[in-house]
Short mmCIF file of C-alpha atoms in Angstrom, two decimals:
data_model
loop_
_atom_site.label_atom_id
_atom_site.label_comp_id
_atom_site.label_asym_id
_atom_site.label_seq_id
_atom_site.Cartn_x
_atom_site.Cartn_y
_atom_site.Cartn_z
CA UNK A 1 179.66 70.23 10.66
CA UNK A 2 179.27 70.72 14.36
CA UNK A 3 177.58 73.45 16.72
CA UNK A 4 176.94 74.31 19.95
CA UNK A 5 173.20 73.07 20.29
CA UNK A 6 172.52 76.36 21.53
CA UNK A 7 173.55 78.54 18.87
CA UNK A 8 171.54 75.54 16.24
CA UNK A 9 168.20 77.27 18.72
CA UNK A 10 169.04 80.82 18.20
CA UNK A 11 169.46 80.03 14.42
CA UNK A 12 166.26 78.71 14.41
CA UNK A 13 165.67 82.02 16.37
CA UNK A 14 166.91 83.70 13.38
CA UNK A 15 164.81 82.07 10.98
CA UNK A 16 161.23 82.92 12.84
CA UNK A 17 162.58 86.34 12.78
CA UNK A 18 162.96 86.54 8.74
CA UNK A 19 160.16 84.94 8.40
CA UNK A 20 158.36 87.81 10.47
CA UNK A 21 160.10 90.11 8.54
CA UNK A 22 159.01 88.50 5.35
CA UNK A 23 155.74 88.34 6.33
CA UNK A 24 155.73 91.85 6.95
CA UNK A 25 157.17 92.97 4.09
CA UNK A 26 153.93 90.96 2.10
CA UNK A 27 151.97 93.07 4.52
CA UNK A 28 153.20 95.76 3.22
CA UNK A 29 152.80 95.34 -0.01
CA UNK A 30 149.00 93.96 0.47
CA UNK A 31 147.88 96.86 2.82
CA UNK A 32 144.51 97.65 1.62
CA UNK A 33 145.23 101.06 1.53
CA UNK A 34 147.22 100.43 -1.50
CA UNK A 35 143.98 99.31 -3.44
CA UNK A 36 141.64 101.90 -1.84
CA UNK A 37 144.28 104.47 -3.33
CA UNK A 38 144.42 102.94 -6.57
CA UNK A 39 140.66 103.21 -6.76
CA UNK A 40 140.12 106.74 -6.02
CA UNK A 41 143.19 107.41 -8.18
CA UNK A 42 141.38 105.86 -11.08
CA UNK A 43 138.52 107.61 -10.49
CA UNK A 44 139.68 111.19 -9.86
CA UNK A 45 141.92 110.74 -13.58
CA UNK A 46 138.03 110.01 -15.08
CA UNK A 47 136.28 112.72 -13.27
CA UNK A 48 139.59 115.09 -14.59
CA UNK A 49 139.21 113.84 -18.23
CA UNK A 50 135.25 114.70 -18.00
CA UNK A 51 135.83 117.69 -16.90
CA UNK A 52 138.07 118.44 -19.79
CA UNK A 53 135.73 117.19 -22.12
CA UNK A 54 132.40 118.91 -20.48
CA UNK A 55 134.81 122.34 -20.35
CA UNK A 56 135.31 121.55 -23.90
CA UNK A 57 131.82 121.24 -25.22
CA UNK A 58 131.05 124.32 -23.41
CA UNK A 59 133.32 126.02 -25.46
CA UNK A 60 131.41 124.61 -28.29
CA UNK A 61 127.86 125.71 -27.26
CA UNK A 62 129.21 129.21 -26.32
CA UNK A 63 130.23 129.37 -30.42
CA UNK A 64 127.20 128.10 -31.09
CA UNK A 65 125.27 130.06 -28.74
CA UNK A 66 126.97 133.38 -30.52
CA UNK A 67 126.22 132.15 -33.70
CA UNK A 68 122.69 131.80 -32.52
CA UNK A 69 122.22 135.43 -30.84
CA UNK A 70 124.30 136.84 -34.35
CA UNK A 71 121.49 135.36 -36.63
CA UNK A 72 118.78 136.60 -33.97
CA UNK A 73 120.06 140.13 -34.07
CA UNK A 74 120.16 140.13 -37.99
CA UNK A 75 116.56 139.13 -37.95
CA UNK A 76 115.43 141.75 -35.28
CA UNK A 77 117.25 144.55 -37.40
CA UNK A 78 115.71 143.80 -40.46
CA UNK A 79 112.40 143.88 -38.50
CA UNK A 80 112.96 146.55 -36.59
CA UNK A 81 113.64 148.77 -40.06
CA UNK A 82 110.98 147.22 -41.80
CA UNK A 83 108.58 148.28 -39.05
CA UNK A 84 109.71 151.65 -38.96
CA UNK A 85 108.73 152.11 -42.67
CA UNK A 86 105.67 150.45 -42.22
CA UNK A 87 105.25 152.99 -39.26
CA UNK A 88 106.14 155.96 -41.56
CA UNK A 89 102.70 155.75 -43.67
CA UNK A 90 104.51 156.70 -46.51
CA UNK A 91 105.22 153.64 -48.06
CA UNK A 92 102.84 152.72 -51.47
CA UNK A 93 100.19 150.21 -51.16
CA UNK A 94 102.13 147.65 -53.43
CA UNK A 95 104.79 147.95 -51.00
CA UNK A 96 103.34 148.11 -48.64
CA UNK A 97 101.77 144.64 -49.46
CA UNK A 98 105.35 143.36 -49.30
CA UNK A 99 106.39 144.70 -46.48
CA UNK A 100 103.72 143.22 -44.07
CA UNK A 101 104.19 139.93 -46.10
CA UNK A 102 107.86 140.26 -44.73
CA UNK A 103 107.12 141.46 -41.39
CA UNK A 104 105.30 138.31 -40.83
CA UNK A 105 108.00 136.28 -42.36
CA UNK A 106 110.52 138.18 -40.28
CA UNK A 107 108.35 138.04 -36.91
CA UNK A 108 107.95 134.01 -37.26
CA UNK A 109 111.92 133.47 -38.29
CA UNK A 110 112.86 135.19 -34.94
CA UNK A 111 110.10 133.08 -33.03
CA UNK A 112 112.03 130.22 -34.84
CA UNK A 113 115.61 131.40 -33.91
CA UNK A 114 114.67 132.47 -30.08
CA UNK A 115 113.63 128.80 -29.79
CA UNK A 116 116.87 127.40 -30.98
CA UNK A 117 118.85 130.07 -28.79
CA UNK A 118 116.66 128.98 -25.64
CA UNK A 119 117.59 125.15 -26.52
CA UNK A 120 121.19 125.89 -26.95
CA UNK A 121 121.17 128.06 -23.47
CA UNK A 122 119.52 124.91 -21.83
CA UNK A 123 122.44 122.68 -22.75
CA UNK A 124 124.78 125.07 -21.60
CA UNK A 125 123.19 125.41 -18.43
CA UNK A 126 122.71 121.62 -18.17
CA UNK A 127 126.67 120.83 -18.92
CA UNK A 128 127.50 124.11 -16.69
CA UNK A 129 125.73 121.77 -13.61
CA UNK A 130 127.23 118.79 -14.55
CA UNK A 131 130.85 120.38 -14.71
CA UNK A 132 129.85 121.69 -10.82
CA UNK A 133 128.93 118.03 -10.23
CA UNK A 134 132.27 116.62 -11.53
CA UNK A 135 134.10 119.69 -9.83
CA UNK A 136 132.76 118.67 -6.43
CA UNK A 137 133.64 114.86 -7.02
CA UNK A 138 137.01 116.09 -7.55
CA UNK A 139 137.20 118.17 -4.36
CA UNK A 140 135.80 114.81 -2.54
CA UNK A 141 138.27 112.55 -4.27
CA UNK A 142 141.47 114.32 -3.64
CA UNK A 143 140.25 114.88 0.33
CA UNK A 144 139.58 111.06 0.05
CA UNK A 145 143.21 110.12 -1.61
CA UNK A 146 144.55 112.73 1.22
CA UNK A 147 142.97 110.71 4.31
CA UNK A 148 143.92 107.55 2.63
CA UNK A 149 147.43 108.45 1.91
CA UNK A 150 147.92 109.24 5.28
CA UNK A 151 146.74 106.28 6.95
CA UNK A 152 148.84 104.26 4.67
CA UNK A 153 151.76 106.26 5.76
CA UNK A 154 151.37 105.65 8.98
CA UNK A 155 150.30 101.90 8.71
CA UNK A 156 153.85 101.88 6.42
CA UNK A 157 155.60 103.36 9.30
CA UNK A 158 154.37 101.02 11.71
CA UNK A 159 155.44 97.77 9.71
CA UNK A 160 158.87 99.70 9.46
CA UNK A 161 159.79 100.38 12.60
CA UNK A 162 158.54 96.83 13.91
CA UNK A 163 160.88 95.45 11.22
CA UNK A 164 163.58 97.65 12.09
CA UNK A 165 163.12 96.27 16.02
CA UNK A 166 163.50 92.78 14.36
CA UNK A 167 166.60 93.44 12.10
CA UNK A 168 168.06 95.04 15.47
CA UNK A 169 167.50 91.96 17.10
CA UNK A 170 168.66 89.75 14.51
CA UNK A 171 171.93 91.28 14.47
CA UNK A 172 172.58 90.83 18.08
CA UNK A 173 171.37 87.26 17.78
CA UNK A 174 174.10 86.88 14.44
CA UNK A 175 176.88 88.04 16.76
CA UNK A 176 176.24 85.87 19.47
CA UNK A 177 176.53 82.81 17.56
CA UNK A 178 178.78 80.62 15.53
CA UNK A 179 179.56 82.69 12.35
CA UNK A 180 179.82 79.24 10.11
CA UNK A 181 176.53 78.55 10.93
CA UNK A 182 175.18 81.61 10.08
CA UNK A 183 177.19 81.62 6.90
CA UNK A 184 175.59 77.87 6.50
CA UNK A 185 171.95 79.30 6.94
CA UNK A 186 172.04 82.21 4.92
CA UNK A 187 173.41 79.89 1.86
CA UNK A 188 170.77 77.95 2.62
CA UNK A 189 168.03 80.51 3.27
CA UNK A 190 169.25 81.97 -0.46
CA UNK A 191 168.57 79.29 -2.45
CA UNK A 192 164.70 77.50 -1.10
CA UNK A 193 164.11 80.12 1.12
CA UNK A 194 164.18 78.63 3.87
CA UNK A 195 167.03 77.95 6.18
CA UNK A 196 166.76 76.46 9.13
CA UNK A 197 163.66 74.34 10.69
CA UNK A 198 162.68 72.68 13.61
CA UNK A 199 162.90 68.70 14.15
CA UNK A 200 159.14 68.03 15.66
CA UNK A 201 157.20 64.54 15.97
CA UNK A 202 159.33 63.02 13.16
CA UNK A 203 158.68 65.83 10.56
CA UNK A 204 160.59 69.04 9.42
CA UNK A 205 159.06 71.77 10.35
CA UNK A 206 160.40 73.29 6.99
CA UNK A 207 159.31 70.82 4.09
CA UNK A 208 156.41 69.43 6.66
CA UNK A 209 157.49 65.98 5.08
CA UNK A 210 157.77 63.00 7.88
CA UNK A 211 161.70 61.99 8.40
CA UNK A 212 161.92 58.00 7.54
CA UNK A 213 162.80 55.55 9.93
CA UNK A 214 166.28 55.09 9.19
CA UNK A 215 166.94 58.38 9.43
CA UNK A 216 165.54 59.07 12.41
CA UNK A 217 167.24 56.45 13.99
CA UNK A 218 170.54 57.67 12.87
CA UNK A 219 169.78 60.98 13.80
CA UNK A 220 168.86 59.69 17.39
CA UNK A 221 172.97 58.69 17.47
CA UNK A 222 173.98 61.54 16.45
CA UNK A 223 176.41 63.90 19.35
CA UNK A 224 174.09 67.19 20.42
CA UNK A 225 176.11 68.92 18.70
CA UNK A 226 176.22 67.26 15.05
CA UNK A 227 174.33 69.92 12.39
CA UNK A 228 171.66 67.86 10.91
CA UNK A 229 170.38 68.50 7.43
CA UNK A 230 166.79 67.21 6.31
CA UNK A 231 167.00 65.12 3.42
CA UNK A 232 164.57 66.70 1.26
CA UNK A 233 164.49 70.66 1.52
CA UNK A 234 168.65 70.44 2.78
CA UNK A 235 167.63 73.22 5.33
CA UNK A 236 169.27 72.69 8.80
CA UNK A 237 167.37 70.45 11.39
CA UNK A 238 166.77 72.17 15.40
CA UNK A 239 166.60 69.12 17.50
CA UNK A 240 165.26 70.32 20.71
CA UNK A 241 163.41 72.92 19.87
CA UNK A 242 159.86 73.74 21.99
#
C-alpha cells in the first residue's frame, strides 16, 4: 500500500490525538471526585439507617416510658386514698394497723417506680441527643456530597470540552488525508489498540520492540511513500517522524 509520506505524519497525528482522548476518558473515570462521592454516599446511607433505628427505639422507650408513668399513677392513687382514710381518724385500730403497713409498702413501691421512670427518661434523653448528632451529620454530609458533586461536574465538563476540541480536530485531520489509510488505521486501531506508531532509533514506538537488522535494511529501500507495517504489533510504521 502506498501514501503520501505526509498524510503517514498526520496519521500518526491522529493516533496521539486518540490516545489523548483515551487518556482522558481514564481520567474521567478515575477523577477522585468519584471516590470522595462514593465515600460520603456510603456514609450518609449509615447515618440515614441510624437514624431510623435511633427514631425507632425512641418509639420504644416512649411505650415504655407510658407504661412506666401508668404503673406510677396507679401507685400514687392507691396512696393518695389510703392516706385520706388514714387522715379521716375514723378508721379502727386493726385497720388501721393495715393501712400504715400499706402506706409504707405503697410509699417505697413509688420510690421504686420513680427510679425506673427517671432511668427510662435518661435513655430517652440520651438517644434524643444522639438522633440530633446523626441529624447534623446528615445536614454536613449532603452539603459535602453537594460541593463535591459540583466540582466533579465541572472537572467532567472540562475533560469534555477538551475532548470535544480534539474530536474537532481529528475530523479535520481525517478529511485532509488519504481515506484508505485512515480506513487502514482504524482496522488496525480496532483490533490491538493501537494503530499507527512512529519508526525511532530502530524500535516501534508502538510495541517498543527493536526492528531486526534485516528489516531495517529493507525498510531503508523502501520508496517514501511505501506504508510500512511493524512485524510484531502489525500497526503502521511513521518513518520520519520528530
Amino acid at each position: 500500500m502506498k501514501a503520501n509520506p505526509s498524510d503517514q505524519l498526520q496519521i500518526l497525528d491522529i493516533q496521539r490525538m486518540d490516545f489523548h482522548v483515551a487518556m482522558l476518558h481514564n481520567k474521567a473515570s478515575a477523577l477522585p471526585e468519584i471516590a470522595e462521592l462514593l465515600g460520603t454516599t456510603q456514609r450518609l446511607t449509615v447515618v440515614r439507617d441510624l437514624e431510623i433505628a435511633a427514631q425507632t427505639q425512641i418509639s420504644d422507650i416512649k411505650r415504655e416510658l407510658s407504661r412506666s408513668e401508668s404503673d406510677v399513677e396507679q401507685v400514687v392513687a392507691r396512696l393518695e386514698r389510703d392516706e385520706k382514710r388514714l387522715a379521716d381518724g375514723s378508721t379502727a385500730p386493726k385497720e388501721l394497723e393495715k393501712l400504715q403497713h400499706e402506706v409504707q409498702t405503697l410509699t417505697s413501691r413509688r420510690s421504686e417506680l420513680e427510679e425506673v421512670e427517671l432511668e427510662i427518661m435518661l435513655r430517652m434523653d440520651s438517644v434524643k441527643a444522639r438522633l440530633d448528632e446523626l441529624k447534623a451529620e446528615e445536614n454536613l454530609l449532603i452539603a459535602q456530597a453537594t460541593q463535591i458533586e459540583a466540582r466533579k461536574a465541572a472537572a467532567l465538563a472540562a475533560i469534555e470540552s477538551e475532548v470535544t476540541a480534539i474530536i474537532s480536530e481529528r475530523l479535520a485531520t481525517v478529511a485532509a488525508i488519504d481515506g484508505a489509510l485512515v480506513d487502514l488505521y482504524e482496522k488496525l486501531r480496532s483490533s490491538n489498540g493501537t494503530g499507527a506508531a512512529a519508526l525511532r532509533e530502530g524500535r516501534c514506538d508502538g510495541c517498543h520492540l527493536a526492528i531486526n537488522s534485516v528489516e531495517l535494511s529493507r525498510i531503508k529501500t523502501l520508496a517514501s511513500d511505501e506504508v510500512v507495517r511493524c512485524e510484531e504489533c502489525r500497526c503502521i510504521l511513521v518513518r520520519g517522524a520528530k
